[in-house]
mmCIF file of C-alpha atoms in Angstrom:
data_model
loop_
_atom_site.group_PDB
_atom_site.id
_atom_site.type_symbol
_atom_site.label_atom_id
_atom_site.label_comp_id
_atom_site.label_asym_id
_atom_site.label_seq_id
_atom_site.Cartn_x
_atom_site.Cartn_y
_atom_site.Cartn_z
ATOM 1 C CA ARG A 397 -26.796 -34.174 -0.332
ATOM 2 C CA LYS A 398 -23.131 -33.232 -0.398
ATOM 3 C CA GLU A 399 -22.279 -30.185 1.667
ATOM 4 C CA VAL A 400 -20.448 -28.407 -1.157
ATOM 5 C CA GLU A 401 -21.636 -28.726 -4.753
ATOM 6 C CA GLN A 402 -19.838 -27.706 -7.917
ATOM 7 C CA ASP A 403 -20.433 -28.188 -11.617
ATOM 8 C CA PRO A 404 -17.663 -30.645 -12.594
ATOM 9 C CA GLY A 405 -17.360 -29.221 -16.108
ATOM 10 C CA PRO A 406 -15.150 -29.503 -18.035
ATOM 11 C CA PHE A 407 -15.140 -25.880 -19.072
ATOM 12 C CA ASN A 408 -13.255 -25.517 -22.354
ATOM 13 C CA VAL A 409 -12.434 -21.882 -23.119
ATOM 14 C CA PRO A 410 -10.061 -20.129 -25.524
ATOM 15 C CA GLU A 411 -7.143 -18.058 -24.291
ATOM 16 C CA GLY A 412 -8.242 -14.574 -23.311
ATOM 17 C CA ALA A 413 -11.776 -15.580 -22.432
ATOM 18 C CA THR A 414 -13.555 -14.848 -19.176
ATOM 19 C CA VAL A 415 -14.924 -17.846 -17.305
ATOM 20 C CA ALA A 416 -16.941 -18.132 -14.097
ATOM 21 C CA PHE A 417 -17.482 -21.023 -11.727
ATOM 22 C CA ASN A 418 -20.162 -21.293 -9.078
ATOM 23 C CA CYS A 419 -20.340 -23.361 -5.939
ATOM 24 C CA THR A 420 -23.186 -23.851 -3.466
ATOM 25 C CA TYR A 421 -22.955 -24.940 0.152
ATOM 26 C CA SER A 422 -25.661 -26.382 2.379
ATOM 27 C CA ASN A 423 -24.546 -25.473 5.919
ATOM 28 C CA SER A 424 -25.649 -21.956 6.786
ATOM 29 C CA ALA A 425 -23.225 -21.974 9.751
ATOM 30 C CA SER A 426 -20.250 -22.057 7.390
ATOM 31 C CA GLN A 427 -17.737 -19.409 8.310
ATOM 32 C CA SER A 428 -14.795 -19.491 5.937
ATOM 33 C CA PHE A 429 -14.632 -19.969 2.196
ATOM 34 C CA PHE A 430 -11.779 -20.659 -0.169
ATOM 35 C CA TRP A 431 -10.883 -21.573 -3.711
ATOM 36 C CA TYR A 432 -8.078 -24.097 -4.092
ATOM 37 C CA ARG A 433 -6.420 -25.050 -7.353
ATOM 38 C CA GLN A 434 -5.290 -28.576 -8.176
ATOM 39 C CA ASP A 435 -3.126 -29.398 -11.174
ATOM 40 C CA CYS A 436 -3.260 -32.871 -12.667
ATOM 41 C CA ARG A 437 -1.778 -35.449 -10.285
ATOM 42 C CA LYS A 438 -0.620 -32.744 -7.882
ATOM 43 C CA GLU A 439 -1.681 -31.571 -4.455
ATOM 44 C CA PRO A 440 -4.284 -28.824 -3.943
ATOM 45 C CA LYS A 441 -2.950 -25.336 -3.312
ATOM 46 C CA LEU A 442 -4.758 -22.278 -1.979
ATOM 47 C CA LEU A 443 -5.774 -19.921 -4.784
ATOM 48 C CA MET A 444 -7.605 -17.354 -2.691
ATOM 49 C CA SER A 445 -9.791 -16.861 0.335
ATOM 50 C CA VAL A 446 -13.304 -15.522 -0.246
ATOM 51 C CA TYR A 447 -14.374 -12.553 1.836
ATOM 52 C CA SER A 448 -17.922 -11.359 2.458
ATOM 53 C CA SER A 449 -17.351 -8.159 0.517
ATOM 54 C CA GLY A 450 -15.795 -9.980 -2.423
ATOM 55 C CA ASN A 451 -12.138 -9.812 -3.299
ATOM 56 C CA GLU A 452 -9.867 -9.644 -6.271
ATOM 57 C CA ASP A 453 -6.374 -10.954 -6.905
ATOM 58 C CA GLY A 454 -5.101 -9.961 -10.303
ATOM 59 C CA ARG A 455 -7.252 -11.693 -12.910
ATOM 60 C CA PHE A 456 -9.207 -13.619 -10.276
ATOM 61 C CA THR A 457 -12.317 -12.330 -8.489
ATOM 62 C CA ALA A 458 -14.166 -14.228 -5.773
ATOM 63 C CA GLN A 459 -17.651 -13.433 -4.514
ATOM 64 C CA LEU A 460 -19.686 -14.749 -1.598
ATOM 65 C CA ASN A 461 -23.459 -14.604 -1.351
ATOM 66 C CA ARG A 462 -24.423 -15.744 2.154
ATOM 67 C CA ALA A 463 -28.158 -15.319 1.600
ATOM 68 C CA SER A 464 -28.148 -17.696 -1.359
ATOM 69 C CA GLN A 465 -25.253 -19.762 0.025
ATOM 70 C CA TYR A 466 -23.098 -19.660 -3.036
ATOM 71 C CA ILE A 467 -19.548 -18.720 -3.924
ATOM 72 C CA SER A 468 -18.223 -17.731 -7.317
ATOM 73 C CA LEU A 469 -14.842 -17.466 -8.986
ATOM 74 C CA LEU A 470 -14.303 -15.311 -12.069
ATOM 75 C CA ILE A 471 -11.178 -15.644 -14.164
ATOM 76 C CA ARG A 472 -10.520 -12.879 -16.687
ATOM 77 C CA ASP A 473 -8.131 -13.055 -19.647
ATOM 78 C CA SER A 474 -7.641 -16.820 -19.269
ATOM 79 C CA LYS A 475 -4.128 -18.178 -19.752
ATOM 80 C CA LEU A 476 -3.075 -21.665 -20.810
ATOM 81 C CA SER A 477 -1.532 -22.003 -17.347
ATOM 82 C CA ASP A 478 -4.969 -21.561 -15.748
ATOM 83 C CA SER A 479 -5.901 -25.073 -16.903
ATOM 84 C CA ALA A 480 -6.518 -27.009 -13.699
ATOM 85 C CA THR A 481 -9.271 -28.204 -11.396
ATOM 86 C CA TYR A 482 -10.722 -25.532 -9.109
ATOM 87 C CA LEU A 483 -11.931 -26.732 -5.723
ATOM 88 C CA CYS A 484 -14.519 -24.848 -3.704
ATOM 89 C CA VAL A 485 -13.824 -25.220 0.023
ATOM 90 C CA VAL A 486 -15.984 -24.368 3.018
ATOM 91 C CA THR A 487 -15.360 -24.657 6.749
ATOM 92 C CA GLN A 488 -17.426 -24.240 9.894
ATOM 93 C CA GLY A 489 -14.339 -23.469 11.933
ATOM 94 C CA SER A 490 -10.744 -22.640 11.314
ATOM 95 C CA TYR A 491 -9.876 -26.124 10.000
ATOM 96 C CA ALA A 492 -11.554 -29.379 8.868
ATOM 97 C CA LEU A 493 -12.162 -28.325 5.257
ATOM 98 C CA ASN A 494 -15.188 -29.475 3.250
ATOM 99 C CA PHE A 495 -14.240 -29.787 -0.399
ATOM 100 C CA GLY A 496 -16.412 -29.691 -3.461
ATOM 101 C CA LYS A 497 -15.602 -32.245 -6.141
ATOM 102 C CA GLY A 498 -13.972 -29.583 -8.268
ATOM 103 C CA THR A 499 -14.559 -27.885 -11.607
ATOM 104 C CA SER A 500 -12.227 -28.743 -14.440
ATOM 105 C CA LEU A 501 -10.989 -25.902 -16.660
ATOM 106 C CA LEU A 502 -9.143 -26.340 -19.947
ATOM 107 C CA VAL A 503 -7.854 -23.221 -21.652
ATOM 108 C CA THR A 504 -7.017 -23.794 -25.309
ATOM 109 C CA PRO A 505 -4.780 -21.805 -27.679
ATOM 110 C CA ASN B 513 11.570 -25.394 4.771
ATOM 111 C CA ALA B 514 10.561 -28.673 3.189
ATOM 112 C CA GLY B 515 6.893 -27.955 3.936
ATOM 113 C CA VAL B 516 4.753 -31.100 4.089
ATOM 114 C CA THR B 517 6.448 -34.312 3.017
ATOM 115 C CA GLN B 518 4.853 -37.698 2.401
ATOM 116 C CA THR B 519 6.350 -41.105 1.858
ATOM 117 C CA PRO B 520 6.089 -43.282 -0.074
ATOM 118 C CA LYS B 521 4.954 -41.609 -3.312
ATOM 119 C CA PHE B 522 3.572 -44.876 -4.697
ATOM 120 C CA GLN B 523 2.640 -48.145 -3.040
ATOM 121 C CA VAL B 524 1.029 -51.389 -4.162
ATOM 122 C CA LEU B 525 -0.400 -53.684 -1.487
ATOM 123 C CA LYS B 526 -2.195 -56.986 -1.467
ATOM 124 C CA THR B 527 -5.527 -57.323 0.269
ATOM 125 C CA GLY B 528 -5.029 -57.874 3.984
ATOM 126 C CA GLN B 529 -1.570 -56.314 4.209
ATOM 127 C CA SER B 530 -0.922 -53.465 6.588
ATOM 128 C CA MET B 531 1.239 -50.426 6.085
ATOM 129 C CA THR B 532 1.906 -46.911 7.351
ATOM 130 C CA LEU B 533 1.825 -43.779 5.247
ATOM 131 C CA GLN B 534 4.226 -41.204 6.605
ATOM 132 C CA CYS B 535 3.572 -37.467 6.833
ATOM 133 C CA ALA B 536 5.862 -34.809 8.299
ATOM 134 C CA GLN B 537 5.840 -31.017 8.371
ATOM 135 C CA ASP B 538 8.495 -28.547 9.473
ATOM 136 C CA MET B 539 6.305 -25.448 9.832
ATOM 137 C CA ASN B 540 5.367 -26.039 13.486
ATOM 138 C CA HIS B 541 1.701 -26.349 12.532
ATOM 139 C CA GLU B 542 -0.642 -27.566 15.211
ATOM 140 C CA TYR B 543 -3.264 -28.947 12.836
ATOM 141 C CA MET B 544 -2.601 -31.954 10.625
ATOM 142 C CA SER B 545 -5.016 -34.060 8.651
ATOM 143 C CA TRP B 546 -5.334 -36.901 6.174
ATOM 144 C CA TYR B 547 -7.592 -36.857 3.119
ATOM 145 C CA ARG B 548 -8.279 -39.381 0.433
ATOM 146 C CA GLN B 549 -9.160 -38.380 -3.097
ATOM 147 C CA ASP B 550 -11.106 -40.665 -5.399
ATOM 148 C CA PRO B 551 -12.360 -39.943 -8.938
ATOM 149 C CA GLY B 552 -15.748 -38.253 -8.792
ATOM 150 C CA MET B 553 -15.681 -38.046 -4.988
ATOM 151 C CA GLY B 554 -13.490 -35.074 -4.203
ATOM 152 C CA LEU B 555 -11.288 -34.966 -1.116
ATOM 153 C CA ARG B 556 -12.687 -36.611 1.990
ATOM 154 C CA LEU B 557 -11.308 -36.181 5.496
ATOM 155 C CA ILE B 558 -10.104 -39.392 7.159
ATOM 156 C CA HIS B 559 -8.590 -38.262 10.480
ATOM 157 C CA TYR B 560 -7.227 -35.047 11.896
ATOM 158 C CA SER B 561 -5.234 -33.759 14.839
ATOM 159 C CA VAL B 562 -5.115 -30.359 16.521
ATOM 160 C CA GLY B 563 -1.912 -31.078 18.409
ATOM 161 C CA ALA B 564 0.375 -33.754 19.777
ATOM 162 C CA GLY B 565 -1.594 -36.417 21.610
ATOM 163 C CA ILE B 566 -4.966 -35.316 20.157
ATOM 164 C CA THR B 567 -6.641 -37.013 17.204
ATOM 165 C CA ASP B 568 -10.197 -37.245 15.948
ATOM 166 C CA GLN B 569 -12.167 -38.910 13.190
ATOM 167 C CA GLY B 570 -13.203 -37.266 9.975
ATOM 168 C CA GLU B 571 -15.773 -38.291 7.396
ATOM 169 C CA VAL B 572 -14.305 -41.689 6.393
ATOM 170 C CA PRO B 573 -12.206 -43.081 9.291
ATOM 171 C CA ASN B 574 -13.005 -46.800 9.028
ATOM 172 C CA GLY B 575 -10.011 -48.985 8.270
ATOM 173 C CA TYR B 576 -7.471 -46.323 9.273
ATOM 174 C CA ASN B 577 -5.640 -45.451 12.485
ATOM 175 C CA VAL B 578 -3.602 -42.387 13.357
ATOM 176 C CA SER B 579 -1.451 -41.169 16.203
ATOM 177 C CA ARG B 580 0.279 -37.856 16.907
ATOM 178 C CA SER B 581 3.219 -38.278 19.227
ATOM 179 C CA THR B 582 5.069 -35.185 17.965
ATOM 180 C CA THR B 583 4.040 -31.893 16.376
ATOM 181 C CA GLU B 584 5.927 -32.774 13.204
ATOM 182 C CA ASP B 585 4.657 -36.265 12.365
ATOM 183 C CA PHE B 586 1.206 -37.668 11.652
ATOM 184 C CA PRO B 587 1.360 -41.228 10.278
ATOM 185 C CA LEU B 588 -1.690 -42.972 8.810
ATOM 186 C CA ARG B 589 -1.942 -46.725 9.340
ATOM 187 C CA LEU B 590 -3.938 -49.088 7.173
ATOM 188 C CA LEU B 591 -4.728 -52.043 9.391
ATOM 189 C CA SER B 592 -5.822 -54.578 6.763
ATOM 190 C CA ALA B 593 -5.796 -53.134 3.267
ATOM 191 C CA ALA B 594 -8.862 -53.569 1.064
ATOM 192 C CA PRO B 595 -9.342 -52.759 -2.645
ATOM 193 C CA SER B 596 -11.765 -49.986 -1.574
ATOM 194 C CA GLN B 597 -8.775 -48.187 -0.059
ATOM 195 C CA THR B 598 -7.170 -47.732 -3.462
ATOM 196 C CA SER B 599 -6.878 -43.961 -3.640
ATOM 197 C CA VAL B 600 -4.601 -40.957 -3.532
ATOM 198 C CA TYR B 601 -3.857 -39.906 0.033
ATOM 199 C CA PHE B 602 -2.972 -36.327 0.934
ATOM 200 C CA CYS B 603 -1.661 -35.068 4.234
ATOM 201 C CA ALA B 604 -2.215 -31.400 5.104
ATOM 202 C CA SER B 605 -1.222 -29.031 7.884
ATOM 203 C CA SER B 606 -2.051 -25.544 9.093
ATOM 204 C CA TYR B 607 -1.992 -23.258 12.099
ATOM 205 C CA VAL B 608 -4.960 -23.421 14.465
ATOM 206 C CA GLY B 609 -6.899 -20.336 15.411
ATOM 207 C CA GLY B 610 -7.729 -17.220 13.508
ATOM 208 C CA LYS B 611 -10.278 -17.098 10.769
ATOM 209 C CA TYR B 612 -8.405 -17.899 7.590
ATOM 210 C CA ASN B 613 -5.873 -20.685 7.816
ATOM 211 C CA GLU B 614 -4.251 -21.811 4.604
ATOM 212 C CA GLN B 615 -3.781 -25.557 4.581
ATOM 213 C CA PHE B 616 -0.575 -26.837 3.020
ATOM 214 C CA PHE B 617 -0.752 -30.205 1.339
ATOM 215 C CA GLY B 618 1.903 -32.816 0.795
ATOM 216 C CA PRO B 619 2.509 -34.251 -2.692
ATOM 217 C CA GLY B 620 0.347 -37.301 -2.045
ATOM 218 C CA THR B 621 0.736 -41.075 -1.860
ATOM 219 C CA ARG B 622 -0.816 -43.122 -4.640
ATOM 220 C CA LEU B 623 -1.950 -46.428 -3.163
ATOM 221 C CA THR B 624 -3.211 -49.440 -5.075
ATOM 222 C CA VAL B 625 -4.643 -52.426 -3.215
ATOM 223 C CA LEU B 626 -4.927 -55.605 -5.284
#
C-alpha cells in the first residue's frame, strides 16, 4: 500500500466552482504535511503547508485530520489558472518527502 | 538567484550508455535530492544528501550513483542506462532543520533510454 493516496481525478469543474481534494496517509508518525502544485511538464511548487488547526491562503483552505489520517484541500471560486495537478506530500522529518500520485484539476470556462 | 538548475533539459541514450545529470543550487541549502517521476507513479526519491560528503539512498536507488563534494552541486550518475530509467528527473533542495521546509525543484531532465 502506497504511503500517500490520492484520487487521481480528473476533476472537471466550471469557473467559479468550489472543489475539494482529499488525501490519506498510512504512517501515523508523519509530522509535516503539504500541498504542492504541478503544472503540465513543469516542476512541482509548494502551494501551502497544512497545519493541525487548518489554514487558509486566499481561496485555498487546507485541513488536517490526524485521527483519520487525511488531509484536504478546498479551492473556492475556481479560476482557469487553477488547472494543474495537486500533489499531497507527507514527511516523517524535515525532509525526504513522500508524494501522492496527484489529483488532476481542469477548470473550464 | 538562479535557484535550482538542471542540465541537460532533454537527453536520449542507448541502452548501456552512462551519463551524468547535473544539478546545482545557489541558495546554500544543505539538503538536496533526486526524484524520478513516471506516469501513474508519482515522484519517487532516488538519493538524497544532507550536506557535502553525506549521501543516502531513497526509495529507488538501483542503477544510480550520487556524490556531494560541494554544497552547491549534486550530480546523478546513470551507470548503465536501461529502458526502465526512461523518466523525468527532478532535483530539489531545501534547508535542513525546523519543521516546515519548502523544497525547491529544478525544471527537470527528460530522459529517454532506447
